[in-house]
Amino acid sequence: MTKYYLKQAEYYHRIYLTVRAHPFMITHDISVETGISRNTVSRYLRDMIKRQALVGPHLKLKPNVNYPRYIHLTSFSSPEKTFNLFKEFPRVLSYARCFGDWNFLFVTDRLVDFSQLKGHSKTFYWGKRGFIWDVPAQFATWSDTCSVIDDVVKNPGRIEIPQEEPVEIPWTQDQWKIFWRFKDNPRLKATPALKEIRVSYEAFSDWKRSIEHYVQTSVGYYPQGFPYHTKMYFLLETDQPQHVSAVFQCWPTTTMFTQVDNKLLVLLAVPGGRFLSKVLNLFDSLVTENFISSFKHALFVQQWRNNFPPI
């Protein structure tokens, strides 16, 4: 990598970390925070978003009693033909086609009995979705990661993960309108967006002050672009999610974690198929080191609705 492209990659990563920490921050303030000129920040942000090197930020509700979410890992006999049939299916909010121990991942707003549908072959696992969190991508190469991963697995350290009981979100009708408008892009210009949904700026200010209690932010970083990475789901049995999450602190792409009842669903990305065996070896090592007791996995193929993360 030339000196110019190394500096560009460093700037991209610096912008990503700032957006991750401050999802509502405008371009001028990102420039001040990063020490990168405003024009460069604006140009790099456009490029990162266009290539999906930066995915998000998106707002996700913390576990709550207002809008519970459920995840179903299930299989159908002809997944490619079946894929489009679920677009109008009641209760289904988003879904992804996969290849592996299951071939569909569904997110629903209540439990759905998919076994009653034609072509259903197996429901692998289902449960209520809990907290979603990510381990931030590091400014590193894949060679760097591969050189240290064996040592990291033996002594990963730990990171703090969210642990709270579901709450009732006491937002007004206007504040819910704000959430639904901003959830896929909190960096929208507030004034025209609020005018569009006919909500006052005062309600918006009150809502922003409350969101740390009720909302999580998801930001993905994939230097080569999200579509050009191989994505893999892993469903883990573990009582040590803090240590498992810490293993991925050396990863150059964002790793997402989702609690699904008493299991942990992991979504990770690697730059191509040649890394798949290394990833499987990594999870075998986590079993050997007693950080997880078992795992199942599936490749991400495609999704309906570009929700991020697709879980």
PDB file of C-alpha atoms in Angstrom:
ATOM      1  CA  MET A   1       0.000   0.000   0.000  1.00  0.00           C
ATOM      2  CA  THR A   2       1.445   3.377  -1.023  1.00  0.00           C
ATOM      3  CA  LYS A   3       1.914   6.187   1.475  1.00  0.00           C
ATOM      4  CA  TYR A   4      -1.061   8.062  -0.038  1.00  0.00           C
ATOM      5  CA  TYR A   5      -3.465   5.124   0.234  1.00  0.00           C
ATOM      6  CA  LEU A   6      -2.231   4.296   3.730  1.00  0.00           C
ATOM      7  CA  LYS A   7      -3.048   7.852   4.831  1.00  0.00           C
ATOM      8  CA  GLN A   8      -6.440   7.654   3.106  1.00  0.00           C
ATOM      9  CA  ALA A   9      -7.219   4.363   4.866  1.00  0.00           C
ATOM     10  CA  GLU A  10      -6.205   5.916   8.181  1.00  0.00           C
ATOM     11  CA  TYR A  11      -8.549   8.867   7.565  1.00  0.00           C
ATOM     12  CA  TYR A  12     -11.411   6.524   6.625  1.00  0.00           C
ATOM     13  CA  HIS A  13     -10.939   4.612   9.847  1.00  0.00           C
ATOM     14  CA  ARG A  14     -10.736   7.800  11.913  1.00  0.00           C
ATOM     15  CA  ILE A  15     -14.004   9.052  10.389  1.00  0.00           C
ATOM     16  CA  TYR A  16     -15.665   5.690  11.057  1.00  0.00           C
ATOM     17  CA  LEU A  17     -14.682   5.736  14.746  1.00  0.00           C
ATOM     18  CA  THR A  18     -16.040   9.267  15.108  1.00  0.00           C
ATOM     19  CA  VAL A  19     -19.371   8.425  13.452  1.00  0.00           C
ATOM     20  CA  ARG A  20     -19.615   5.327  15.634  1.00  0.00           C
ATOM     21  CA  ALA A  21     -19.097   7.385  18.789  1.00  0.00           C
ATOM     22  CA  HIS A  22     -21.268  10.332  17.672  1.00  0.00           C
ATOM     23  CA  PRO A  23     -23.987   9.129  15.254  1.00  0.00           C
ATOM     24  CA  PHE A  24     -25.727  12.530  15.056  1.00  0.00           C
ATOM     25  CA  MET A  25     -22.540  14.505  14.441  1.00  0.00           C
ATOM     26  CA  ILE A  26     -22.553  16.767  11.372  1.00  0.00           C
ATOM     27  CA  THR A  27     -19.691  16.978   8.876  1.00  0.00           C
ATOM     28  CA  HIS A  28     -18.204  20.175  10.331  1.00  0.00           C
ATOM     29  CA  ASP A  29     -17.967  18.646  13.801  1.00  0.00           C
ATOM     30  CA  ILE A  30     -16.496  15.402  12.428  1.00  0.00           C
ATOM     31  CA  SER A  31     -13.822  17.555  10.801  1.00  0.00           C
ATOM     32  CA  VAL A  32     -13.037  19.240  14.129  1.00  0.00           C
ATOM     33  CA  GLU A  33     -13.037  15.927  16.010  1.00  0.00           C
ATOM     34  CA  THR A  34     -10.762  14.112  13.546  1.00  0.00           C
ATOM     35  CA  GLY A  35      -8.496  16.981  12.499  1.00  0.00           C
ATOM     36  CA  ILE A  36      -9.318  16.264   8.846  1.00  0.00           C
ATOM     37  CA  SER A  37     -10.452  19.115   6.603  1.00  0.00           C
ATOM     38  CA  ARG A  38     -14.198  19.512   6.135  1.00  0.00           C
ATOM     39  CA  ASN A  39     -14.015  19.012   2.356  1.00  0.00           C
ATOM     40  CA  THR A  40     -12.008  15.816   2.799  1.00  0.00           C
ATOM     41  CA  VAL A  41     -14.433  14.499   5.435  1.00  0.00           C
ATOM     42  CA  SER A  42     -17.374  15.248   3.148  1.00  0.00           C
ATOM     43  CA  ARG A  43     -15.709  13.572   0.146  1.00  0.00           C
ATOM     44  CA  TYR A  44     -14.573  10.522   2.100  1.00  0.00           C
ATOM     45  CA  LEU A  45     -17.971  10.078   3.750  1.00  0.00           C
ATOM     46  CA  ARG A  46     -19.693  10.088   0.353  1.00  0.00           C
ATOM     47  CA  ASP A  47     -17.230   7.509  -0.940  1.00  0.00           C
ATOM     48  CA  MET A  48     -17.488   5.286   2.148  1.00  0.00           C
ATOM     49  CA  ILE A  49     -21.285   5.315   2.056  1.00  0.00           C
ATOM     50  CA  LYS A  50     -21.420   4.709  -1.702  1.00  0.00           C
ATOM     51  CA  ARG A  51     -19.079   1.703  -1.470  1.00  0.00           C
ATOM     52  CA  GLN A  52     -20.710   0.543   1.790  1.00  0.00           C
ATOM     53  CA  ALA A  53     -17.349   0.712   3.521  1.00  0.00           C
ATOM     54  CA  LEU A  54     -19.347   2.577   6.163  1.00  0.00           C
ATOM     55  CA  VAL A  55     -22.772   1.064   6.846  1.00  0.00           C
ATOM     56  CA  GLY A  56     -24.922   3.159   9.121  1.00  0.00           C
ATOM     57  CA  PRO A  57     -25.286   4.565  11.609  1.00  0.00           C
ATOM     58  CA  HIS A  58     -28.606   2.884  12.318  1.00  0.00           C
ATOM     59  CA  LEU A  59     -30.642   3.113  15.502  1.00  0.00           C
ATOM     60  CA  LYS A  60     -31.895  -0.083  17.142  1.00  0.00           C
ATOM     61  CA  LEU A  61     -34.257  -0.239  20.097  1.00  0.00           C
ATOM     62  CA  LYS A  62     -32.850  -1.842  23.208  1.00  0.00           C
ATOM     63  CA  PRO A  63     -34.874  -4.815  24.494  1.00  0.00           C
ATOM     64  CA  ASN A  64     -38.262  -3.410  25.393  1.00  0.00           C
ATOM     65  CA  VAL A  65     -41.860  -4.422  26.019  1.00  0.00           C
ATOM     66  CA  ASN A  66     -43.264  -2.050  23.368  1.00  0.00           C
ATOM     67  CA  TYR A  67     -41.753  -3.694  20.297  1.00  0.00           C
ATOM     68  CA  PRO A  68     -40.236  -7.131  21.065  1.00  0.00           C
ATOM     69  CA  ARG A  69     -38.304  -8.825  18.277  1.00  0.00           C
ATOM     70  CA  TYR A  70     -37.775 -12.525  17.586  1.00  0.00           C
ATOM     71  CA  ILE A  71     -35.173 -14.339  15.522  1.00  0.00           C
ATOM     72  CA  HIS A  72     -35.917 -17.595  13.711  1.00  0.00           C
ATOM     73  CA  LEU A  73     -33.223 -19.751  12.106  1.00  0.00           C
ATOM     74  CA  THR A  74     -35.008 -22.157   9.821  1.00  0.00           C
ATOM     75  CA  SER A  75     -34.676 -24.077   6.556  1.00  0.00           C
ATOM     76  CA  PHE A  76     -36.837 -24.507   3.460  1.00  0.00           C
ATOM     77  CA  SER A  77     -36.361 -27.063   0.717  1.00  0.00           C
ATOM     78  CA  SER A  78     -35.924 -24.531  -2.136  1.00  0.00           C
ATOM     79  CA  PRO A  79     -34.499 -21.361  -0.542  1.00  0.00           C
ATOM     80  CA  GLU A  80     -33.711 -19.582  -3.812  1.00  0.00           C
ATOM     81  CA  LYS A  81     -37.263 -20.018  -5.123  1.00  0.00           C
ATOM     82  CA  THR A  82     -38.772 -19.301  -1.712  1.00  0.00           C
ATOM     83  CA  PHE A  83     -36.839 -16.088  -1.049  1.00  0.00           C
ATOM     84  CA  ASN A  84     -39.266 -13.578  -2.593  1.00  0.00           C
ATOM     85  CA  LEU A  85     -42.378 -15.233  -1.152  1.00  0.00           C
ATOM     86  CA  PHE A  86     -41.822 -13.791   2.327  1.00  0.00           C
ATOM     87  CA  LYS A  87     -41.831 -10.113   1.317  1.00  0.00           C
ATOM     88  CA  GLU A  88     -45.524  -9.738   2.116  1.00  0.00           C
ATOM     89  CA  PHE A  89     -45.611 -12.320   4.882  1.00  0.00           C
ATOM     90  CA  PRO A  90     -47.309 -10.972   8.043  1.00  0.00           C
ATOM     91  CA  ARG A  91     -45.132 -10.375  11.117  1.00  0.00           C
ATOM     92  CA  VAL A  92     -41.867 -10.681   9.131  1.00  0.00           C
ATOM     93  CA  LEU A  93     -39.830  -7.463   9.442  1.00  0.00           C
ATOM     94  CA  SER A  94     -36.673  -8.549   7.623  1.00  0.00           C
ATOM     95  CA  TYR A  95     -34.920 -11.728   6.595  1.00  0.00           C
ATOM     96  CA  ALA A  96     -31.761 -13.113   5.059  1.00  0.00           C
ATOM     97  CA  ARG A  97     -31.061 -16.174   2.936  1.00  0.00           C
ATOM     98  CA  CYS A  98     -28.154 -18.254   4.151  1.00  0.00           C
ATOM     99  CA  PHE A  99     -26.237 -21.423   3.335  1.00  0.00           C
ATOM    100  CA  GLY A 100     -25.242 -23.825   6.073  1.00  0.00           C
ATOM    101  CA  ASP A 101     -26.920 -25.247   9.159  1.00  0.00           C
ATOM    102  CA  TRP A 102     -29.967 -23.080   8.321  1.00  0.00           C
ATOM    103  CA  ASN A 103     -30.936 -21.290   5.117  1.00  0.00           C
ATOM    104  CA  PHE A 104     -33.176 -18.483   6.388  1.00  0.00           C
ATOM    105  CA  LEU A 105     -32.869 -15.991   9.218  1.00  0.00           C
ATOM    106  CA  PHE A 106     -36.110 -14.146   9.992  1.00  0.00           C
ATOM    107  CA  VAL A 107     -36.692 -11.165  12.274  1.00  0.00           C
ATOM    108  CA  THR A 108     -40.347 -10.977  13.358  1.00  0.00           C
ATOM    109  CA  ASP A 109     -42.438  -8.941  15.776  1.00  0.00           C
ATOM    110  CA  ARG A 110     -43.953 -12.062  17.330  1.00  0.00           C
ATOM    111  CA  LEU A 111     -43.287 -15.786  17.290  1.00  0.00           C
ATOM    112  CA  VAL A 112     -44.186 -17.377  13.952  1.00  0.00           C
ATOM    113  CA  ASP A 113     -44.715 -21.092  13.346  1.00  0.00           C
ATOM    114  CA  PHE A 114     -42.883 -21.507  10.035  1.00  0.00           C
ATOM    115  CA  SER A 115     -43.333 -25.290  10.205  1.00  0.00           C
ATOM    116  CA  GLN A 116     -46.880 -24.863   8.869  1.00  0.00           C
ATOM    117  CA  LEU A 117     -45.607 -23.463   5.564  1.00  0.00           C
ATOM    118  CA  LYS A 118     -45.108 -25.481   2.406  1.00  0.00           C
ATOM    119  CA  GLY A 119     -41.487 -26.423   1.820  1.00  0.00           C
ATOM    120  CA  HIS A 120     -40.427 -26.003   5.443  1.00  0.00           C
ATOM    121  CA  SER A 121     -37.887 -28.658   6.386  1.00  0.00           C
ATOM    122  CA  LYS A 122     -36.542 -27.673   9.812  1.00  0.00           C
ATOM    123  CA  THR A 123     -36.615 -24.941  12.436  1.00  0.00           C
ATOM    124  CA  PHE A 124     -33.085 -24.891  13.746  1.00  0.00           C
ATOM    125  CA  TYR A 125     -33.503 -22.319  16.536  1.00  0.00           C
ATOM    126  CA  TRP A 126     -35.714 -19.425  17.560  1.00  0.00           C
ATOM    127  CA  GLY A 127     -35.790 -16.991  20.446  1.00  0.00           C
ATOM    128  CA  LYS A 128     -36.380 -13.436  21.609  1.00  0.00           C
ATOM    129  CA  ARG A 129     -33.769 -10.962  20.436  1.00  0.00           C
ATOM    130  CA  GLY A 130     -31.885  -9.246  23.230  1.00  0.00           C
ATOM    131  CA  PHE A 131     -29.108  -6.692  23.059  1.00  0.00           C
ATOM    132  CA  ILE A 132     -27.106  -6.057  19.911  1.00  0.00           C
ATOM    133  CA  TRP A 133     -23.535  -4.829  20.215  1.00  0.00           C
ATOM    134  CA  ASP A 134     -20.470  -4.584  18.038  1.00  0.00           C
ATOM    135  CA  VAL A 135     -16.725  -4.805  18.450  1.00  0.00           C
ATOM    136  CA  PRO A 136     -15.219  -1.879  16.530  1.00  0.00           C
ATOM    137  CA  ALA A 137     -13.044  -2.600  13.530  1.00  0.00           C
ATOM    138  CA  GLN A 138      -9.342  -1.989  14.069  1.00  0.00           C
ATOM    139  CA  PHE A 139      -6.970  -0.164  11.747  1.00  0.00           C
ATOM    140  CA  ALA A 140      -5.089  -3.296  10.728  1.00  0.00           C
ATOM    141  CA  THR A 141      -4.536  -5.630   7.801  1.00  0.00           C
ATOM    142  CA  TRP A 142      -5.788  -9.191   7.626  1.00  0.00           C
ATOM    143  CA  SER A 143      -2.177 -10.326   7.775  1.00  0.00           C
ATOM    144  CA  ASP A 144      -1.854  -8.456  11.077  1.00  0.00           C
ATOM    145  CA  THR A 145      -4.958 -10.204  12.408  1.00  0.00           C
ATOM    146  CA  CYS A 146      -3.869 -13.671  11.295  1.00  0.00           C
ATOM    147  CA  SER A 147      -0.472 -13.185  12.930  1.00  0.00           C
ATOM    148  CA  VAL A 148      -1.929 -12.525  16.399  1.00  0.00           C
ATOM    149  CA  ILE A 149      -5.247 -14.390  16.479  1.00  0.00           C
ATOM    150  CA  ASP A 150      -3.854 -17.613  17.990  1.00  0.00           C
ATOM    151  CA  ASP A 151      -2.391 -15.691  20.927  1.00  0.00           C
ATOM    152  CA  VAL A 152      -5.574 -13.632  21.318  1.00  0.00           C
ATOM    153  CA  VAL A 153      -7.726 -16.764  21.601  1.00  0.00           C
ATOM    154  CA  LYS A 154      -5.598 -18.040  24.480  1.00  0.00           C
ATOM    155  CA  ASN A 155      -5.920 -14.770  26.394  1.00  0.00           C
ATOM    156  CA  PRO A 156      -8.650 -12.574  24.873  1.00  0.00           C
ATOM    157  CA  GLY A 157      -9.335 -10.332  27.827  1.00  0.00           C
ATOM    158  CA  ARG A 158     -12.922  -9.157  28.194  1.00  0.00           C
ATOM    159  CA  ILE A 159     -15.166  -6.310  27.177  1.00  0.00           C
ATOM    160  CA  GLU A 160     -18.249  -4.996  28.904  1.00  0.00           C
ATOM    161  CA  ILE A 161     -21.492  -5.951  27.213  1.00  0.00           C
ATOM    162  CA  PRO A 162     -24.978  -4.520  27.850  1.00  0.00           C
ATOM    163  CA  GLN A 163     -27.056  -6.338  30.435  1.00  0.00           C
ATOM    164  CA  GLU A 164     -30.404  -4.802  31.308  1.00  0.00           C
ATOM    165  CA  GLU A 165     -33.962  -6.008  31.643  1.00  0.00           C
ATOM    166  CA  PRO A 166     -36.472  -5.020  28.924  1.00  0.00           C
ATOM    167  CA  VAL A 167     -38.151  -1.718  29.706  1.00  0.00           C
ATOM    168  CA  GLU A 168     -41.263   0.113  28.581  1.00  0.00           C
ATOM    169  CA  ILE A 169     -40.317   3.075  26.398  1.00  0.00           C
ATOM    170  CA  PRO A 170     -42.392   6.098  27.503  1.00  0.00           C
ATOM    171  CA  TRP A 171     -42.170   8.101  24.286  1.00  0.00           C
ATOM    172  CA  THR A 172     -45.003  10.249  23.036  1.00  0.00           C
ATOM    173  CA  GLN A 173     -46.574   9.636  19.648  1.00  0.00           C
ATOM    174  CA  ASP A 174     -44.417  12.417  18.173  1.00  0.00           C
ATOM    175  CA  GLN A 175     -41.250  10.925  19.642  1.00  0.00           C
ATOM    176  CA  TRP A 176     -42.050   7.550  18.103  1.00  0.00           C
ATOM    177  CA  LYS A 177     -42.527   9.312  14.767  1.00  0.00           C
ATOM    178  CA  ILE A 178     -39.060  10.819  15.199  1.00  0.00           C
ATOM    179  CA  PHE A 179     -37.520   7.414  15.899  1.00  0.00           C
ATOM    180  CA  TRP A 180     -39.077   5.768  12.836  1.00  0.00           C
ATOM    181  CA  ARG A 181     -37.928   8.690  10.662  1.00  0.00           C
ATOM    182  CA  PHE A 182     -34.341   8.807  11.934  1.00  0.00           C
ATOM    183  CA  LYS A 183     -33.640   5.146  12.725  1.00  0.00           C
ATOM    184  CA  ASP A 184     -32.023   4.389   9.355  1.00  0.00           C
ATOM    185  CA  ASN A 185     -30.097   7.661   9.137  1.00  0.00           C
ATOM    186  CA  PRO A 186     -29.676   9.698  12.333  1.00  0.00           C
ATOM    187  CA  ARG A 187     -27.433  12.134  10.423  1.00  0.00           C
ATOM    188  CA  LEU A 188     -30.415  13.499   8.487  1.00  0.00           C
ATOM    189  CA  LYS A 189     -30.765  17.272   8.572  1.00  0.00           C
ATOM    190  CA  ALA A 190     -33.193  17.694  11.423  1.00  0.00           C
ATOM    191  CA  THR A 191     -35.260  20.696  10.318  1.00  0.00           C
ATOM    192  CA  PRO A 192     -36.546  19.370   6.959  1.00  0.00           C
ATOM    193  CA  ALA A 193     -37.009  15.850   8.375  1.00  0.00           C
ATOM    194  CA  LEU A 194     -39.079  17.170  11.291  1.00  0.00           C
ATOM    195  CA  LYS A 195     -41.104  19.370   8.959  1.00  0.00           C
ATOM    196  CA  GLU A 196     -41.839  16.321   6.819  1.00  0.00           C
ATOM    197  CA  ILE A 197     -43.312  14.403   9.772  1.00  0.00           C
ATOM    198  CA  ARG A 198     -44.838  17.540  11.368  1.00  0.00           C
ATOM    199  CA  VAL A 199     -43.041  17.322  14.687  1.00  0.00           C
ATOM    200  CA  SER A 200     -41.559  20.219  16.658  1.00  0.00           C
ATOM    201  CA  TYR A 201     -37.851  20.687  17.289  1.00  0.00           C
ATOM    202  CA  GLU A 202     -38.619  20.751  21.015  1.00  0.00           C
ATOM    203  CA  ALA A 203     -39.982  17.183  20.793  1.00  0.00           C
ATOM    204  CA  PHE A 204     -36.858  16.207  18.843  1.00  0.00           C
ATOM    205  CA  SER A 205     -34.586  17.690  21.534  1.00  0.00           C
ATOM    206  CA  ASP A 206     -36.463  15.853  24.295  1.00  0.00           C
ATOM    207  CA  TRP A 207     -36.241  12.624  22.299  1.00  0.00           C
ATOM    208  CA  LYS A 208     -32.473  12.979  21.741  1.00  0.00           C
ATOM    209  CA  ARG A 209     -31.919  13.439  25.468  1.00  0.00           C
ATOM    210  CA  SER A 210     -33.763  10.178  26.156  1.00  0.00           C
ATOM    211  CA  ILE A 211     -32.309   7.857  23.551  1.00  0.00           C
ATOM    212  CA  GLU A 212     -29.253   6.680  25.499  1.00  0.00           C
ATOM    213  CA  HIS A 213     -31.701   4.802  27.750  1.00  0.00           C
ATOM    214  CA  TYR A 214     -33.686   3.158  24.960  1.00  0.00           C
ATOM    215  CA  VAL A 215     -31.616   3.037  21.763  1.00  0.00           C
ATOM    216  CA  GLN A 216     -28.432   1.367  20.553  1.00  0.00           C
ATOM    217  CA  THR A 217     -26.427   2.533  17.569  1.00  0.00           C
ATOM    218  CA  SER A 218     -25.072   0.157  14.924  1.00  0.00           C
ATOM    219  CA  VAL A 219     -22.261   1.264  12.615  1.00  0.00           C
ATOM    220  CA  GLY A 220     -20.422  -1.177  10.372  1.00  0.00           C
ATOM    221  CA  TYR A 221     -16.984  -0.699   8.859  1.00  0.00           C
ATOM    222  CA  TYR A 222     -15.902  -2.847   5.910  1.00  0.00           C
ATOM    223  CA  PRO A 223     -12.898  -1.282   4.110  1.00  0.00           C
ATOM    224  CA  GLN A 224     -13.457  -3.186   0.837  1.00  0.00           C
ATOM    225  CA  GLY A 225     -17.223  -2.566   0.957  1.00  0.00           C
ATOM    226  CA  PHE A 226     -19.869  -4.675   2.699  1.00  0.00           C
ATOM    227  CA  PRO A 227     -21.015  -6.489  -0.496  1.00  0.00           C
ATOM    228  CA  TYR A 228     -17.435  -7.584  -1.250  1.00  0.00           C
ATOM    229  CA  HIS A 229     -16.860  -9.374   2.037  1.00  0.00           C
ATOM    230  CA  THR A 230     -17.873 -12.919   2.829  1.00  0.00           C
ATOM    231  CA  LYS A 231     -20.314 -12.737   5.746  1.00  0.00           C
ATOM    232  CA  MET A 232     -20.834 -15.585   8.185  1.00  0.00           C
ATOM    233  CA  TYR A 233     -23.280 -16.191  11.027  1.00  0.00           C
ATOM    234  CA  PHE A 234     -22.245 -18.257  14.039  1.00  0.00           C
ATOM    235  CA  LEU A 235     -24.698 -19.401  16.701  1.00  0.00           C
ATOM    236  CA  LEU A 236     -22.800 -20.049  19.917  1.00  0.00           C
ATOM    237  CA  GLU A 237     -23.487 -21.730  23.211  1.00  0.00           C
ATOM    238  CA  THR A 238     -21.430 -19.768  25.705  1.00  0.00           C
ATOM    239  CA  ASP A 239     -21.570 -18.393  29.214  1.00  0.00           C
ATOM    240  CA  GLN A 240     -18.611 -16.102  28.490  1.00  0.00           C
ATOM    241  CA  PRO A 241     -19.834 -13.570  25.893  1.00  0.00           C
ATOM    242  CA  GLN A 242     -17.493 -10.900  27.311  1.00  0.00           C
ATOM    243  CA  HIS A 243     -14.449 -13.015  26.441  1.00  0.00           C
ATOM    244  CA  VAL A 244     -15.802 -14.227  23.089  1.00  0.00           C
ATOM    245  CA  SER A 245     -16.511 -10.638  22.031  1.00  0.00           C
ATOM    246  CA  ALA A 246     -13.009  -9.568  23.050  1.00  0.00           C
ATOM    247  CA  VAL A 247     -11.442 -12.075  20.639  1.00  0.00           C
ATOM    248  CA  PHE A 248     -12.555  -9.874  17.741  1.00  0.00           C
ATOM    249  CA  GLN A 249     -10.869  -6.701  18.971  1.00  0.00           C
ATOM    250  CA  CYS A 250      -8.087  -7.398  16.455  1.00  0.00           C
ATOM    251  CA  TRP A 251     -10.526  -7.739  13.509  1.00  0.00           C
ATOM    252  CA  PRO A 252     -10.247  -5.177  10.645  1.00  0.00           C
ATOM    253  CA  THR A 253     -14.019  -5.292  10.035  1.00  0.00           C
ATOM    254  CA  THR A 254     -16.960  -4.797  12.377  1.00  0.00           C
ATOM    255  CA  THR A 255     -18.173  -7.896  14.221  1.00  0.00           C
ATOM    256  CA  MET A 256     -21.801  -7.860  15.401  1.00  0.00           C
ATOM    257  CA  PHE A 257     -23.207  -9.790  18.368  1.00  0.00           C
ATOM    258  CA  THR A 258     -26.856 -10.445  19.178  1.00  0.00           C
ATOM    259  CA  GLN A 259     -28.328 -12.139  22.220  1.00  0.00           C
ATOM    260  CA  VAL A 260     -31.015 -14.636  21.220  1.00  0.00           C
ATOM    261  CA  ASP A 261     -32.416 -15.986  24.476  1.00  0.00           C
ATOM    262  CA  ASN A 262     -29.557 -18.030  25.969  1.00  0.00           C
ATOM    263  CA  LYS A 263     -27.422 -18.182  22.813  1.00  0.00           C
ATOM    264  CA  LEU A 264     -25.165 -15.698  21.062  1.00  0.00           C
ATOM    265  CA  LEU A 265     -25.486 -14.958  17.343  1.00  0.00           C
ATOM    266  CA  VAL A 266     -22.343 -13.549  15.731  1.00  0.00           C
ATOM    267  CA  LEU A 267     -22.095 -11.885  12.314  1.00  0.00           C
ATOM    268  CA  LEU A 268     -18.565 -11.421  11.032  1.00  0.00           C
ATOM    269  CA  ALA A 269     -17.028 -10.494   7.693  1.00  0.00           C
ATOM    270  CA  VAL A 270     -13.819 -11.574   5.974  1.00  0.00           C
ATOM    271  CA  PRO A 271     -12.435 -10.398   2.610  1.00  0.00           C
ATOM    272  CA  GLY A 272     -12.901 -13.680   0.750  1.00  0.00           C
ATOM    273  CA  GLY A 273     -13.367 -17.415   0.771  1.00  0.00           C
ATOM    274  CA  ARG A 274      -9.696 -18.119   1.476  1.00  0.00           C
ATOM    275  CA  PHE A 275     -10.257 -16.986   5.072  1.00  0.00           C
ATOM    276  CA  LEU A 276     -13.204 -19.301   5.765  1.00  0.00           C
ATOM    277  CA  SER A 277     -11.050 -22.178   6.990  1.00  0.00           C
ATOM    278  CA  LYS A 278      -9.177 -19.783   9.299  1.00  0.00           C
ATOM    279  CA  VAL A 279     -12.475 -18.596  10.771  1.00  0.00           C
ATOM    280  CA  LEU A 280     -13.691 -22.151  11.371  1.00  0.00           C
ATOM    281  CA  ASN A 281     -10.359 -22.975  13.005  1.00  0.00           C
ATOM    282  CA  LEU A 282     -10.806 -19.923  15.210  1.00  0.00           C
ATOM    283  CA  PHE A 283     -14.152 -21.171  16.537  1.00  0.00           C
ATOM    284  CA  ASP A 284     -12.736 -24.671  17.014  1.00  0.00           C
ATOM    285  CA  SER A 285     -10.032 -23.034  19.133  1.00  0.00           C
ATOM    286  CA  LEU A 286     -12.679 -21.216  21.183  1.00  0.00           C
ATOM    287  CA  VAL A 287     -14.222 -24.619  21.943  1.00  0.00           C
ATOM    288  CA  THR A 288     -10.813 -26.043  22.862  1.00  0.00           C
ATOM    289  CA  GLU A 289     -10.131 -23.104  25.186  1.00  0.00           C
ATOM    290  CA  ASN A 290     -13.598 -23.580  26.790  1.00  0.00           C
ATOM    291  CA  PHE A 291     -14.901 -20.134  25.849  1.00  0.00           C
ATOM    292  CA  ILE A 292     -17.780 -21.739  23.931  1.00  0.00           C
ATOM    293  CA  SER A 293     -19.260 -25.220  24.268  1.00  0.00           C
ATOM    294  CA  SER A 294     -20.513 -25.562  20.676  1.00  0.00           C
ATOM    295  CA  PHE A 295     -21.270 -23.598  17.525  1.00  0.00           C
ATOM    296  CA  LYS A 296     -23.236 -23.833  14.294  1.00  0.00           C
ATOM    297  CA  HIS A 297     -22.801 -21.588  11.289  1.00  0.00           C
ATOM    298  CA  ALA A 298     -24.177 -20.406   7.959  1.00  0.00           C
ATOM    299  CA  LEU A 299     -22.968 -18.129   5.179  1.00  0.00           C
ATOM    300  CA  PHE A 300     -24.945 -14.948   4.548  1.00  0.00           C
ATOM    301  CA  VAL A 301     -26.188 -14.965   0.921  1.00  0.00           C
ATOM    302  CA  GLN A 302     -28.694 -12.122   0.480  1.00  0.00           C
ATOM    303  CA  GLN A 303     -31.250 -10.146   2.440  1.00  0.00           C
ATOM    304  CA  TRP A 304     -34.619  -8.501   1.992  1.00  0.00           C
ATOM    305  CA  ARG A 305     -34.642  -4.904   3.185  1.00  0.00           C
ATOM    306  CA  ASN A 306     -31.201  -3.490   3.732  1.00  0.00           C
ATOM    307  CA  ASN A 307     -31.438  -3.426   7.504  1.00  0.00           C
ATOM    308  CA  PHE A 308     -28.132  -3.261   9.302  1.00  0.00           C
ATOM    309  CA  PRO A 309     -27.150  -5.391  10.973  1.00  0.00           C
ATOM    310  CA  PRO A 310     -29.248  -8.009   9.136  1.00  0.00           C
ATOM    311  CA  ILE A 311     -30.305  -9.526  12.476  1.00  0.00           C
TER     312      ILE A 311
END
